[in-house]
GROMACS .gro file of C-alpha atoms in nm:
model
  444
    1MET     CA    1  32.395  21.826  11.947
    2THR     CA    2  32.358  22.088  12.210
    3ALA     CA    3  32.410  22.033  12.572
    4ALA     CA    4  32.202  22.227  12.780
    5HIS     CA    5  31.828  22.315  12.736
    6THR     CA    6  31.616  22.524  12.962
    7ASP     CA    7  31.276  22.687  12.961
    8SER     CA    8  31.294  23.055  13.012
    9VAL     CA    9  31.107  23.387  12.958
   10THR     CA   10  31.181  23.530  12.621
   11SER     CA   11  31.215  23.884  12.509
   12ASP     CA   12  30.840  23.903  12.482
   13GLY     CA   13  30.786  23.791  12.857
   14LYS     CA   14  30.621  23.445  12.747
   15ALA     CA   15  30.741  23.110  12.826
   16GLY     CA   16  30.955  22.972  12.578
   17SER     CA   17  31.288  22.778  12.563
   18GLU     CA   18  31.657  22.856  12.524
   19THR     CA   19  31.913  22.594  12.405
   20ALA     CA   20  32.282  22.679  12.512
   21GLY     CA   21  32.590  22.536  12.355
   22HIS     CA   22  32.716  22.365  12.673
   23GLY     CA   23  32.779  22.464  13.031
   24GLU     CA   24  32.667  22.406  13.375
   25ASN     CA   25  32.297  22.473  13.300
   26PHE     CA   26  32.177  22.116  13.227
   27SER     CA   27  31.904  21.856  13.310
   28LEU     CA   28  31.932  21.484  13.334
   29GLU     CA   29  31.560  21.437  13.236
   30HIS     CA   30  31.638  21.287  12.903
   31TYR     CA   31  31.752  20.980  13.098
   32LEU     CA   32  31.403  20.913  13.196
   33ASP     CA   33  31.125  20.758  13.001
   34PRO     CA   34  30.851  21.011  12.928
   35ALA     CA   35  30.609  20.735  12.972
   36ALA     CA   36  30.719  20.677  13.324
   37HIS     CA   37  30.425  20.826  13.531
   38THR     CA   38  30.483  20.727  13.903
   39PHE     CA   39  30.775  20.817  14.128
   40GLU     CA   40  30.874  20.457  14.152
   41GLN     CA   41  30.880  20.406  13.777
   42ARG     CA   42  31.101  20.722  13.745
   43PHE     CA   43  31.331  20.604  14.006
   44GLU     CA   44  31.366  20.248  13.855
   45GLU     CA   45  31.432  20.430  13.519
   46PHE     CA   46  31.710  20.635  13.663
   47ARG     CA   47  31.876  20.374  13.888
   48PRO     CA   48  32.104  20.217  13.637
   49TYR     CA   49  32.234  20.556  13.562
   50VAL     CA   50  32.309  20.611  13.941
   51THR     CA   51  32.457  20.268  13.986
   52ASN     CA   52  32.691  20.309  13.709
   53ALA     CA   53  32.811  20.647  13.804
   54ARG     CA   54  32.864  20.548  14.162
   55GLY     CA   55  33.042  20.221  14.063
   56SER     CA   56  33.282  20.393  13.837
   57GLY     CA   57  33.370  20.649  14.096
   58PHE     CA   58  33.244  20.905  13.873
   59VAL     CA   59  33.055  21.116  14.152
   60LEU     CA   60  33.009  21.092  14.516
   61ARG     CA   61  33.359  20.972  14.585
   62GLU     CA   62  33.412  20.989  14.968
   63ILE     CA   63  33.731  21.189  15.084
   64THR     CA   64  33.839  21.123  15.431
   65GLY     CA   65  34.044  21.419  15.502
   66PRO     CA   66  34.124  21.775  15.427
   67ALA     CA   67  34.085  21.921  15.061
   68GLY     CA   68  34.451  21.938  14.956
   69PRO     CA   69  34.687  21.868  14.665
   70VAL     CA   70  34.674  21.511  14.774
   71VAL     CA   71  34.367  21.358  14.931
   72GLN     CA   72  34.268  21.023  15.093
   73VAL     CA   73  33.964  20.858  14.916
   74ARG     CA   74  33.773  20.548  15.045
   75ASP     CA   75  33.705  20.294  14.783
   76PRO     CA   76  33.348  20.190  14.761
   77ASP     CA   77  33.459  19.829  14.734
   78GLY     CA   78  33.635  19.696  15.054
   79GLY     CA   79  33.628  20.033  15.225
   80GLU     CA   80  34.021  20.089  15.210
   81THR     CA   81  34.168  20.438  15.153
   82ARG     CA   82  34.363  20.534  14.859
   83GLU     CA   83  34.606  20.847  14.820
   84LEU     CA   84  34.506  21.036  14.506
   85ILE     CA   85  34.669  21.370  14.347
   86MET     CA   86  34.369  21.624  14.339
   87LEU     CA   87  34.301  21.763  13.994
   88GLY     CA   88  33.940  21.805  14.047
   89SER     CA   89  33.923  22.073  14.318
   90ASN     CA   90  33.812  22.433  14.277
   91ASN     CA   91  34.022  22.496  14.561
   92TYR     CA   92  34.262  22.676  14.352
   93LEU     CA   93  34.504  22.828  14.601
   94GLY     CA   94  34.486  22.557  14.847
   95LEU     CA   95  34.337  22.775  15.113
   96GLY     CA   96  34.097  22.481  15.212
   97SER     CA   97  34.383  22.330  15.427
   98GLU     CA   98  34.582  22.640  15.518
   99PRO     CA   99  34.651  22.635  15.888
  100GLU     CA  100  34.600  23.010  15.974
  101ILE     CA  101  34.261  22.995  15.786
  102ILE     CA  102  34.164  22.687  16.002
  103GLU     CA  103  34.262  22.863  16.311
  104ALA     CA  104  34.060  23.173  16.203
  105ALA     CA  105  33.740  22.962  16.184
  106VAL     CA  106  33.806  22.790  16.499
  107ALA     CA  107  33.863  23.102  16.702
  108ALA     CA  108  33.533  23.261  16.549
  109THR     CA  109  33.338  22.948  16.661
  110ARG     CA  110  33.463  23.001  17.021
  111GLU     CA  111  33.388  23.351  17.025
  112PHE     CA  112  33.050  23.370  16.815
  113GLY     CA  113  32.924  22.997  16.831
  114VAL     CA  114  32.853  22.760  16.541
  115GLY     CA  115  32.543  22.953  16.412
  116CYS     CA  116  32.358  23.301  16.418
  117GLY     CA  117  32.006  23.148  16.464
  118GLY     CA  118  31.833  23.365  16.200
  119PRO     CA  119  31.842  23.539  15.872
  120PRO     CA  120  32.066  23.847  15.813
  121LEU     CA  121  31.796  24.112  15.841
  122LEU     CA  122  31.685  24.002  16.179
  123ASN     CA  123  31.960  23.840  16.399
  124GLY     CA  124  32.197  23.690  16.178
  125THR     CA  125  32.440  23.979  16.131
  126THR     CA  126  32.754  23.981  16.340
  127SER     CA  127  33.045  24.211  16.337
  128LEU     CA  128  33.216  23.948  16.147
  129HIS     CA  129  32.965  23.965  15.861
  130ARG     CA  130  32.976  24.340  15.853
  131ARG     CA  131  33.359  24.319  15.826
  132LEU     CA  132  33.358  24.062  15.548
  133GLU     CA  133  33.100  24.274  15.338
  134GLU     CA  134  33.344  24.554  15.379
  135ARG     CA  135  33.648  24.370  15.258
  136LEU     CA  136  33.449  24.216  14.960
  137ALA     CA  137  33.318  24.552  14.845
  138GLU     CA  138  33.695  24.691  14.889
  139THR     CA  139  33.815  24.389  14.680
  140LYS     CA  140  33.569  24.443  14.388
  141GLY     CA  141  33.619  24.817  14.393
  142CYS     CA  142  33.233  24.878  14.488
  143GLU     CA  143  33.071  25.075  14.751
  144SER     CA  144  32.895  24.803  14.930
  145ALA     CA  145  32.843  24.436  14.941
  146MET     CA  146  32.607  24.153  15.093
  147VAL     CA  147  32.676  23.797  15.190
  148PHE     CA  148  32.435  23.494  15.087
  149SER     CA  149  32.413  23.149  15.222
  150SER     CA  150  32.543  23.014  14.889
  151GLY     CA  151  32.661  23.121  14.549
  152TYR     CA  152  32.326  22.962  14.408
  153ALA     CA  153  32.133  23.201  14.625
  154ALA     CA  154  32.336  23.497  14.532
  155ASN     CA  155  32.267  23.464  14.158
  156VAL     CA  156  31.901  23.386  14.211
  157GLY     CA  157  31.881  23.680  14.458
  158TRP     CA  158  32.024  23.956  14.252
  159VAL     CA  159  31.809  23.836  13.945
  160THR     CA  160  31.470  23.820  14.121
  161GLY     CA  161  31.516  24.110  14.355
  162LEU     CA  162  31.664  24.376  14.110
  163LEU     CA  163  31.459  24.317  13.770
  164ARG     CA  164  31.100  24.405  13.742
  165ASN     CA  165  30.857  24.420  13.459
  166GLY     CA  166  30.972  24.615  13.176
  167ASP     CA  167  31.334  24.544  13.249
  168THR     CA  168  31.541  24.309  13.017
  169LEU     CA  169  31.844  24.066  13.083
  170LEU     CA  170  32.072  23.983  12.828
  171TYR     CA  171  32.304  23.691  12.942
  172ASP     CA  172  32.569  23.462  12.785
  173GLU     CA  173  32.426  23.124  12.687
  174GLN     CA  174  32.697  22.931  12.910
  175SER     CA  175  32.592  23.081  13.228
  176HIS     CA  176  32.550  22.906  13.548
  177ALA     CA  177  32.233  22.718  13.606
  178SER     CA  178  32.146  22.953  13.918
  179LEU     CA  179  32.122  23.256  13.661
  180TYR     CA  180  31.879  23.055  13.463
  181ASP     CA  181  31.695  22.934  13.764
  182GLY     CA  182  31.662  23.309  13.876
  183ILE     CA  183  31.524  23.396  13.538
  184GLN     CA  184  31.247  23.150  13.574
  185LEU     CA  185  31.181  23.203  13.956
  186GLY     CA  186  31.151  23.588  13.857
  187ARG     CA  187  30.984  23.528  13.522
  188VAL     CA  188  31.230  23.763  13.381
  189ARG     CA  189  31.221  23.928  13.050
  190SER     CA  190  31.546  23.798  12.885
  191MET     CA  191  31.748  23.704  12.590
  192ALA     CA  192  32.057  23.478  12.560
  193PHE     CA  193  32.346  23.566  12.338
  194GLN     CA  194  32.593  23.326  12.169
  195HIS     CA  195  32.892  23.255  12.397
  196ASN     CA  196  33.150  23.551  12.415
  197ASP     CA  197  33.005  23.665  12.068
  198LEU     CA  198  33.029  24.054  12.065
  199ARG     CA  199  32.843  24.083  11.758
  200HIS     CA  200  32.536  23.888  11.879
  201LEU     CA  201  32.538  24.081  12.212
  202ARG     CA  202  32.533  24.402  11.999
  203HIS     CA  203  32.255  24.272  11.817
  204ARG     CA  204  32.059  24.184  12.110
  205LEU     CA  205  32.122  24.529  12.274
  206MET     CA  206  31.991  24.691  11.951
  207GLN     CA  207  31.660  24.489  11.953
  208VAL     CA  208  31.598  24.586  12.312
  209ARG     CA  209  31.664  24.949  12.255
  210TRP     CA  210  31.462  24.953  11.944
  211ARG     CA  211  31.145  24.805  12.115
  212ASN     CA  212  31.205  25.005  12.423
  213PRO     CA  213  31.442  25.291  12.443
  214GLY     CA  214  31.416  25.354  12.789
  215ALA     CA  215  31.420  25.007  12.929
  216ASN     CA  216  31.675  24.898  13.217
  217ILE     CA  217  31.909  24.646  13.071
  218VAL     CA  218  32.127  24.433  13.250
  219VAL     CA  219  32.410  24.220  13.046
  220ALA     CA  220  32.528  23.935  13.254
  221VAL     CA  221  32.843  23.748  13.196
  222GLU     CA  222  33.084  23.517  13.367
  223GLY     CA  223  33.448  23.633  13.431
  224VAL     CA  224  33.564  23.262  13.375
  225TYR     CA  225  33.353  22.997  13.235
  226SER     CA  226  33.374  22.687  13.429
  227MET     CA  227  33.376  22.423  13.141
  228ASP     CA  228  33.644  22.568  12.896
  229GLY     CA  229  33.824  22.794  13.153
  230ASP     CA  230  33.771  23.077  12.876
  231ILE     CA  231  33.757  23.447  12.986
  232ALA     CA  232  33.483  23.699  12.896
  233PRO     CA  233  33.609  23.997  12.693
  234LEU     CA  234  33.517  24.243  12.965
  235PRO     CA  235  33.660  24.590  12.811
  236GLU     CA  236  33.467  24.517  12.480
  237ILE     CA  237  33.166  24.411  12.667
  238ARG     CA  238  33.174  24.721  12.906
  239ALA     CA  239  33.207  24.954  12.581
  240LEU     CA  240  32.904  24.787  12.450
  241CYS     CA  241  32.704  24.833  12.767
  242ASP     CA  242  32.807  25.197  12.776
  243SER     CA  243  32.698  25.250  12.405
  244PHE     CA  244  32.360  25.133  12.498
  245GLY     CA  245  32.302  25.250  12.847
  246ALA     CA  246  32.322  24.917  12.994
  247TRP     CA  247  32.431  24.767  13.345
  248LEU     CA  248  32.729  24.497  13.349
  249ALA     CA  249  32.688  24.211  13.578
  250ILE     CA  250  32.981  23.976  13.619
  251ASP     CA  251  32.969  23.620  13.798
  252ASP     CA  252  33.315  23.605  13.908
  253ALA     CA  253  33.317  23.283  14.083
  254HIS     CA  254  33.593  23.130  13.919
  255GLY     CA  255  33.783  23.456  13.856
  256THR     CA  256  33.814  23.582  14.230
  257GLY     CA  257  34.119  23.476  14.353
  258VAL     CA  258  34.255  23.353  14.020
  259LEU     CA  259  34.285  23.634  13.798
  260GLY     CA  260  34.441  23.970  13.833
  261ALA     CA  261  34.795  24.057  13.997
  262ARG     CA  262  34.640  24.047  14.352
  263GLY     CA  263  34.385  23.776  14.262
  264HIS     CA  264  34.089  24.033  14.268
  265GLY     CA  265  33.928  23.879  13.959
  266THR     CA  266  33.861  23.938  13.608
  267ALA     CA  267  33.813  24.308  13.601
  268GLU     CA  268  34.156  24.347  13.755
  269HIS     CA  269  34.301  24.115  13.498
  270PHE     CA  270  34.180  24.354  13.234
  271GLY     CA  271  34.276  24.658  13.430
  272LEU     CA  272  33.913  24.787  13.457
  273GLY     CA  273  33.913  25.052  13.744
  274ASP     CA  274  33.703  25.080  14.065
  275GLY     CA  275  33.308  25.134  13.974
  276SER     CA  276  33.356  24.990  13.627
  277VAL     CA  277  33.129  24.720  13.692
  278GLU     CA  278  32.767  24.781  13.833
  279LEU     CA  279  32.726  24.434  13.985
  280TYR     CA  280  32.954  24.170  14.094
  281MET     CA  281  32.848  23.838  14.184
  282GLY     CA  282  33.070  23.570  14.351
  283THR     CA  283  33.094  23.264  14.563
  284PHE     CA  284  33.302  23.123  14.843
  285SER     CA  285  33.289  22.770  14.710
  286LYS     CA  286  33.573  22.794  14.477
  287VAL     CA  287  33.916  22.982  14.577
  288PHE     CA  288  33.777  23.023  14.919
  289ALA     CA  289  33.697  22.646  14.953
  290THR     CA  290  33.407  22.701  15.182
  291THR     CA  291  33.032  22.768  15.107
  292GLY     CA  292  32.827  23.121  15.045
  293GLY     CA  293  32.816  23.386  14.796
  294PHE     CA  294  32.805  23.765  14.767
  295VAL     CA  295  32.676  24.047  14.567
  296ALA     CA  296  32.866  24.386  14.534
  297GLY     CA  297  32.774  24.704  14.403
  298SER     CA  298  32.654  25.059  14.478
  299LYS     CA  299  32.515  25.110  14.837
  300ASP     CA  300  32.161  25.180  14.698
  301LEU     CA  301  32.165  24.854  14.505
  302VAL     CA  302  32.291  24.652  14.796
  303ASP     CA  303  32.026  24.812  15.041
  304THR     CA  304  31.752  24.718  14.794
  305LEU     CA  305  31.865  24.383  14.756
  306ARG     CA  306  31.870  24.322  15.124
  307PHE     CA  307  31.474  24.375  15.136
  308PHE     CA  308  31.404  24.239  14.778
  309ALA     CA  309  31.621  23.931  14.718
  310ARG     CA  310  31.425  23.642  14.884
  311SER     CA  311  31.718  23.402  14.899
  312TYR     CA  312  31.875  23.660  15.130
  313MET     CA  313  31.578  23.746  15.338
  314PHE     CA  314  31.468  23.400  15.403
  315SER     CA  315  31.802  23.199  15.463
  316ALA     CA  316  31.987  23.169  15.786
  317SER     CA  317  32.309  23.355  15.788
  318LEU     CA  318  32.638  23.214  15.733
  319SER     CA  319  32.807  23.068  16.044
  320PRO     CA  320  33.063  23.274  16.197
  321ALA     CA  321  33.320  23.005  16.124
  322VAL     CA  322  33.257  23.029  15.736
  323VAL     CA  323  33.258  23.410  15.753
  324ALA     CA  324  33.607  23.398  15.948
  325ALA     CA  325  33.766  23.151  15.697
  326VAL     CA  326  33.663  23.372  15.429
  327LEU     CA  327  33.786  23.713  15.599
  328ALA     CA  328  34.129  23.505  15.672
  329SER     CA  329  34.150  23.386  15.306
  330ILE     CA  330  34.116  23.758  15.177
  331ASP     CA  331  34.398  23.853  15.416
  332PHE     CA  332  34.612  23.556  15.311
  333ILE     CA  333  34.564  23.615  14.929
  334ASP     CA  334  34.666  23.995  14.985
  335ALA     CA  335  34.963  23.897  15.200
  336HIS     CA  336  35.074  23.610  14.959
  337PRO     CA  337  35.056  23.728  14.609
  338GLU     CA  338  35.309  23.440  14.518
  339ARG     CA  339  35.034  23.183  14.566
  340VAL     CA  340  34.844  23.321  14.280
  341ARG     CA  341  35.165  23.344  14.083
  342GLN     CA  342  35.234  22.969  14.167
  343LEU     CA  343  34.873  22.887  14.037
  344HIS     CA  344  34.957  23.058  13.705
  345ASP     CA  345  35.304  22.877  13.691
  346ASN     CA  346  35.144  22.537  13.761
  347THR     CA  347  34.866  22.579  13.499
  348ALA     CA  348  35.131  22.674  13.245
  349TYR     CA  349  35.370  22.374  13.322
  350PHE     CA  350  35.093  22.121  13.313
  351ALA     CA  351  34.940  22.276  12.974
  352ARG     CA  352  35.284  22.294  12.840
  353GLU     CA  353  35.365  21.924  12.897
  354LEU     CA  354  35.027  21.807  12.790
  355ARG     CA  355  35.097  22.004  12.459
  356ARG     CA  356  35.444  21.820  12.442
  357MET     CA  357  35.239  21.496  12.440
  358GLY     CA  358  35.033  21.640  12.155
  359PHE     CA  359  34.718  21.719  12.346
  360THR     CA  360  34.543  22.024  12.220
  361VAL     CA  361  34.513  22.249  12.520
  362ASP     CA  362  34.555  22.631  12.570
  363PRO     CA  363  34.409  22.740  12.903
  364GLN     CA  364  34.347  23.096  13.006
  365THR     CA  365  34.278  23.024  13.344
  366ALA     CA  366  34.334  22.738  13.602
  367ILE     CA  367  34.091  22.508  13.408
  368ILE     CA  368  34.222  22.250  13.164
  369PRO     CA  369  33.981  22.067  12.968
  370ILE     CA  370  34.117  21.739  12.783
  371LEU     CA  371  33.876  21.595  12.535
  372VAL     CA  372  33.788  21.238  12.553
  373PRO     CA  373  33.654  21.077  12.214
  374GLN     CA  374  33.278  21.018  12.191
  375ARG     CA  375  33.348  20.659  12.139
  376LEU     CA  376  33.468  20.622  12.500
  377ALA     CA  377  33.279  20.616  12.831
  378VAL     CA  378  33.413  20.909  13.024
  379ALA     CA  379  33.332  20.729  13.364
  380GLU     CA  380  33.562  20.452  13.268
  381VAL     CA  381  33.844  20.686  13.188
  382VAL     CA  382  33.794  20.861  13.520
  383ALA     CA  383  33.779  20.524  13.711
  384ALA     CA  384  34.103  20.433  13.543
  385LEU     CA  385  34.292  20.751  13.648
  386HIS     CA  386  34.157  20.696  14.002
  387ARG     CA  387  34.298  20.355  14.017
  388ALA     CA  388  34.629  20.509  13.911
  389GLY     CA  389  34.622  20.773  14.184
  390VAL     CA  390  34.475  21.073  13.997
  391PHE     CA  391  34.165  21.236  14.106
  392VAL     CA  392  34.012  21.430  13.800
  393ASN     CA  393  33.653  21.492  13.716
  394GLY     CA  394  33.487  21.380  13.406
  395VAL     CA  395  33.223  21.601  13.217
  396GLU     CA  396  32.992  21.433  12.963
  397PHE     CA  397  32.660  21.510  12.790
  398PRO     CA  398  32.441  21.697  12.896
  399ALA     CA  399  32.683  21.922  13.041
  400VAL     CA  400  32.882  21.927  12.731
  401PRO     CA  401  32.783  21.836  12.360
  402ARG     CA  402  32.853  21.462  12.325
  403GLU     CA  403  33.150  21.529  12.090
  404GLN     CA  404  33.308  21.751  12.338
  405GLN     CA  405  33.316  21.518  12.642
  406ARG     CA  406  33.628  21.577  12.846
  407LEU     CA  407  33.842  21.536  13.161
  408ARG     CA  408  33.814  21.863  13.344
  409VAL     CA  409  34.155  21.943  13.510
  410SER     CA  410  34.129  22.193  13.790
  411MET     CA  411  34.495  22.327  13.886
  412MET     CA  412  34.584  22.402  14.251
  413ALA     CA  413  34.883  22.624  14.333
  414THR     CA  414  34.992  22.388  14.605
  415LEU     CA  415  35.057  22.109  14.394
  416THR     CA  416  35.433  22.031  14.358
  417ARG     CA  417  35.629  21.976  14.027
  418ASP     CA  418  35.670  21.623  14.128
  419GLN     CA  419  35.296  21.571  14.180
  420LEU     CA  420  35.226  21.728  13.867
  421ASP     CA  421  35.471  21.524  13.670
  422PHE     CA  422  35.314  21.193  13.837
  423ALA     CA  423  34.966  21.320  13.709
  424LEU     CA  424  35.085  21.384  13.383
  425GLU     CA  425  35.258  21.040  13.347
  426GLN     CA  426  34.923  20.864  13.456
  427ILE     CA  427  34.719  21.069  13.210
  428SER     CA  428  34.953  20.969  12.915
  429THR     CA  429  34.957  20.601  13.022
  430VAL     CA  430  34.570  20.579  13.071
  431ALA     CA  431  34.511  20.778  12.737
  432ARG     CA  432  34.727  20.516  12.569
  433SER     CA  433  34.532  20.229  12.739
  434PHE     CA  434  34.203  20.374  12.591
  435GLY     CA  435  34.353  20.449  12.255
  436PHE     CA  436  34.319  20.838  12.266
  437HIS     CA  437  34.688  20.939  12.317
  438PRO     CA  438  34.757  21.187  12.039
  439GLU     CA  439  35.057  20.975  11.914
  440GLN     CA  440  34.822  20.692  11.836
  441GLU     CA  441  34.702  20.674  11.509
  442GLY     CA  442  34.314  20.748  11.483
  443ALA     CA  443  34.323  20.861  11.835
  444ALA     CA  444  34.022  21.100  11.782
   0.00000   0.00000   0.00000
């Protein structure tokens, strides 16, 4: 059973369908009765799912304070707040509540106001925006960078703004939904290759070059894939791109700030030098704990995208507070490499203790999936952990295959050893209560 299904434009330019193994590109349409015609019928059909998801605390939990290692969450019944250890945040380095970053955002608001009042090309570019773009380009070893209103807009923007008729995009099947949507919006000639499969990528490159020796080809991968936390083999992919004259585009949303000695991302993790990647895409919604996104590359690429990426041209600029917060976050990471090391140490400790319990985990990054047997409702496991004081996200079909549903632990550098031990104890207790602790016979 596959997890994600999307209509796309295939290698011959015609509408077709791609079915991915699993990932963030999924649809909930299978929950709707195809016979439901009116809006009211569709709403009624979907209402039980919404009610169950809300009631279990699976989605839309209300946090009443800052995004830290411990959060206050308001229970839907009764309205009281409960303190939970946070294992479900992409705020990997804990920058979302760092005092000096908050102060930078406040100071920028006082100096520049709450917003720019327009898109970047007209009146939405401040000296803060220019400074951030320079720092992002420097961090990624590129000539230039541009800032988008969201990571989603950045992915849609570069795909639709760069690729034209005759160009071909080859992309990992587990890419973000925003890349899939960019393909559809731009009606881009594209082919998926199997996840992190170098042989299949090579086959795809050979297909394109055989049909059109002079075509522009872009190979799009993610530095870190969000569901399993595995890393793309960038050196080998770079070599394949060189062999076939293709560009390499990296979505480094989950790699920036997490991988590399300085937290500069997946390319630094592999020791790839400046200029080794033609196009970087990233987001501010992960390690920077705010909103927005960026694309970095050559000056010519960025200058072109400023005028051809519609999601950039027709979106208001990010608020000065957000821009200042990201700038301060980059400064903080550069000044505190120990925060990145602490994230790695926490991840290694948590995984080691889970393995000691018998769970099969081997994280490459700050994402640790814990599989939950298909016979169980993930929402009920998440709700039990919530009641036990642990905030963790559950991932179920169609985001992953039914037999690979999971708890998705997102590690934070600012979690203490005591907090990690508490969370580990509760995971063990809840796993036993549901009968899937590895020490229990027939747990799978």
